Amino acid sequence: MIVEPKVKGFICTTAHPKGCEKNVERQIEYVKKMGSFNGAKKVLVIGASTGYGLASRITAAFGMGAATIGVSFEKEATGKRTATPGYYNNKAFDKMAGENGLYSKTINGDAFSKSVKDEVIDIIKSDLDKVDMVVYSLAAPRRTTQDGETYTSALKTVGEAFTQKNWNLRDNTIGEATISVADDNEILSTIKVMGGEDWKDWISALVSADVIEDNAVTIAYSYIGPKLTYPIYHEGTIGKAKAHVAKTAEEITKEYDDKGIKAYVSVNKALVTQASAAIPVVPLYLSILYKVMKEKNIHEGCIEQMYRLFHDKVYEGESVMIENDGMIHVDDLEMRQDVQDEVMDTWEKIGSDNLMNLADTEGYWMDFYNMFGFKLDDVDYAEDVEV
Ligand code: NAI
């Protein structure tokens, strides 16, 4: 069938198989161009199908030559409905890994469940013996725990409501968005879903099954960002969950000290992904940030970030590069003073009348469409494709 984008606000309900394949190919080409390096050899990526997890998997495989196991939760195509982009990305990744002689296995299922953890452990036992790196890159709306309780995460503030400028993606106007205050239950639920508990469960399960190497490295991703977005992010419900992730990193490292397992948090740059596009206020910040960083020639996408993380910060130096707050930072360019000064200056001035000039709305939408496999060069969108 002919697949076209169907966009509703911050979500696109279709995905193009060939476009998604192109996206994966582009990222592989980038890593190949940057060159191979020594690092982990057997890598498990949880949340491997899109965004930072996919870029991590590509860097592990095509940069470090690692065998990879990827876990993600994607939907297959049914009838006239296309599959989700991550589904096509996984297919493309497995195909290209195979063509390049790289081991890859992809599990589609709920990473929070015990059954998926058991399945992954069985695969490691039979195919790889042990893994030496675990990337935890989940961004999920809800989680059902072992006892059958389901928690739903909330994107809300903690303390008081927050009103800020907001880009209305439906009609390209600048208005205001008010983000309401979370109650205790919503804070707790967000920590349950996006905090570090499940990350630790994974490491404990891998250790108990003896399928993780001594001195293995595990990394989870976080975001801090500018003061402007603190109420909705860093100090909001999601920020509380991220604080829990940071605390969990310390706990994992301490608990498995005898095995030398080290858990790190990497603070990454703000980028358009399915997870970030859903947060109010953030898309406007992103499109201004894109403009400023592109003008300064320091803009990066997921793959540039993950290559820099693995190559520069984790594996190439004498030791892992941790900043004063105990975390790895690849948000350094985003947070540079001159970048933030310009972003804030623009933020003050921006309105519906000058939005197109002051922000990189085109770049934002390009990333958005590309994420679903649309608007990529070298893809014939008039062609009938198998979904
Ligand atoms: P994404 O939405 O592109 O990827 C989420 C991944 O999680 C997908 O592979 C999806 O299939 C998987 N997933 C979701 N629920 C699952 C489940 N129940 N079982 C198995 N897999 C499941 O998100 P993105 O943006 O790449 O986020 C990954 C991490 O990076 C998150 O921790 C996020 O907070 C963090 N991060 C994101 C930034 C951004 O600007 N996008 C900035 C800094 C950190």
PDB file of C-alpha atoms in Angstrom, residues 162-167 177-179 228-229 232 279-286 347:
ATOM      1  CA  PHE A 162       3.386  26.137  36.023  1.00  0.00           C
ATOM      2  CA  THR A 163       2.401  28.319  33.089  1.00  0.00           C
ATOM      3  CA  GLN A 164       4.783  28.941  30.215  1.00  0.00           C
ATOM      4  CA  LYS A 165       4.860  29.771  26.540  1.00  0.00           C
ATOM      5  CA  ASN A 166       3.828  26.843  24.418  1.00  0.00           C
ATOM      6  CA  TRP A 167       3.941  26.121  20.707  1.00  0.00           C
ATOM      7  CA  ALA A 177       0.301  25.893  28.552  1.00  0.00           C
ATOM      8  CA  THR A 178      -0.458  25.360  32.186  1.00  0.00           C
ATOM      9  CA  ILE A 179       0.865  22.202  33.701  1.00  0.00           C
ATOM     10  CA  LEU A 228      13.163  27.344  32.133  1.00  0.00           C
ATOM     11  CA  THR A 229      11.914  23.771  31.922  1.00  0.00           C
ATOM     12  CA  ILE A 232       7.939  20.573  34.008  1.00  0.00           C
ATOM     13  CA  ILE A 279       5.919  16.964  26.883  1.00  0.00           C
ATOM     14  CA  PRO A 280       4.264  20.428  26.848  1.00  0.00           C
ATOM     15  CA  VAL A 281       6.588  23.491  26.488  1.00  0.00           C
ATOM     16  CA  VAL A 282       9.484  21.215  25.418  1.00  0.00           C
ATOM     17  CA  PRO A 283       8.838  21.324  21.615  1.00  0.00           C
ATOM     18  CA  LEU A 284       9.217  25.132  21.590  1.00  0.00           C
ATOM     19  CA  TYR A 285      12.415  24.906  23.607  1.00  0.00           C
ATOM     20  CA  LEU A 286      13.655  22.205  21.217  1.00  0.00           C
ATOM     21  CA  TRP A 347      12.438  32.661  24.318  1.00  0.00           C
TER      22      TRP A 347
END
